[in-house]
Amino acid sequence: MVMLAAITGFEVKRILVDSGSAVEVLTWEVYQKLGLKEQVLKKASLLYNFANQGCITLLVTLGDSERTITEYV
């Protein structure tokens, strides 16, 4: 499934939703384009093979004009 979402106030198009994935990866380039600061990252201890840079919780808004949900993911 591919969808559109607002992440920290930015509209992000063509998001691939893979319910079978055990890892959620946000590239450093996308992280910077969202205007996020490095200090917001939390160190991750379960995944070591990519870059060992940590993880972050983002405010994500999904839905349309009739039904919308905003959650930290």
Tab-separated table of C-alpha atoms in Angstrom:
chain	number	residue	atom	x	y	z
A	1	MET	CA	0.000	0.000	0.000
A	2	VAL	CA	1.246	3.496	-0.842
A	3	MET	CA	-0.189	6.533	0.939
A	4	LEU	CA	0.232	10.230	1.742
A	5	ALA	CA	0.788	11.583	5.272
A	6	ALA	CA	1.719	14.751	7.138
A	7	ILE	CA	4.827	14.186	9.249
A	8	THR	CA	5.743	16.989	11.660
A	9	GLY	CA	3.651	19.315	9.504
A	10	PHE	CA	5.261	18.371	6.170
A	11	GLU	CA	3.219	16.612	3.474
A	12	VAL	CA	5.043	13.416	2.506
A	13	LYS	CA	3.845	11.694	-0.673
A	14	ARG	CA	4.227	8.093	-1.796
A	15	ILE	CA	4.840	6.407	1.553
A	16	LEU	CA	5.205	2.651	1.201
A	17	VAL	CA	3.465	0.790	4.025
A	18	ASP	CA	5.011	-2.637	4.532
A	19	SER	CA	3.222	-4.424	7.367
A	20	GLY	CA	5.717	-7.286	7.209
A	21	SER	CA	8.795	-5.160	7.879
A	22	ALA	CA	10.568	-5.480	11.215
A	23	VAL	CA	12.541	-2.254	10.693
A	24	GLU	CA	11.310	1.289	10.010
A	25	VAL	CA	14.005	3.261	8.198
A	26	LEU	CA	14.049	7.019	7.589
A	27	THR	CA	17.040	8.154	5.566
A	28	TRP	CA	19.251	10.932	6.937
A	29	GLU	CA	18.413	13.073	3.864
A	30	VAL	CA	14.662	12.847	4.576
A	31	TYR	CA	15.294	13.462	8.293
A	32	GLN	CA	17.104	16.712	7.458
A	33	LYS	CA	14.437	17.813	4.939
A	34	LEU	CA	11.823	17.466	7.709
A	35	GLY	CA	13.806	20.087	9.636
A	36	LEU	CA	14.506	17.793	12.577
A	37	LYS	CA	17.434	18.331	14.900
A	38	GLU	CA	19.958	15.594	15.654
A	39	GLN	CA	19.325	16.049	19.402
A	40	VAL	CA	15.796	14.611	18.956
A	41	LEU	CA	17.184	11.170	18.019
A	42	LYS	CA	17.063	8.437	20.643
A	43	LYS	CA	19.819	5.839	20.675
A	44	ALA	CA	18.670	2.429	19.452
A	45	SER	CA	20.127	-0.746	20.863
A	46	LEU	CA	18.394	-3.472	18.820
A	47	LEU	CA	19.642	-2.661	15.308
A	48	TYR	CA	23.360	-2.497	14.565
A	49	ASN	CA	23.842	-3.191	10.869
A	50	PHE	CA	22.780	0.062	9.192
A	51	ALA	CA	24.551	3.028	10.823
A	52	ASN	CA	23.774	2.708	14.559
A	53	GLN	CA	22.443	6.276	14.581
A	54	GLY	CA	19.340	5.775	16.770
A	55	CYS	CA	15.610	6.301	16.418
A	56	ILE	CA	13.020	9.099	16.648
A	57	THR	CA	9.313	9.447	17.407
A	58	LEU	CA	7.482	11.690	14.899
A	59	LEU	CA	4.006	13.218	14.915
A	60	VAL	CA	2.153	11.687	11.933
A	61	THR	CA	-1.258	12.774	10.599
A	62	LEU	CA	-3.261	10.390	8.397
A	63	GLY	CA	-6.702	10.661	6.845
A	64	ASP	CA	-8.806	12.995	4.748
A	65	SER	CA	-10.933	16.063	5.474
A	66	GLU	CA	-13.685	13.932	7.060
A	67	ARG	CA	-11.566	11.622	9.209
A	68	THR	CA	-8.118	12.453	10.491
A	69	ILE	CA	-5.898	10.876	13.127
A	70	THR	CA	-2.646	12.274	14.504
A	71	GLU	CA	-0.336	10.030	16.527
A	72	TYR	CA	3.290	9.815	17.542
A	73	VAL	CA	4.929	6.958	15.626
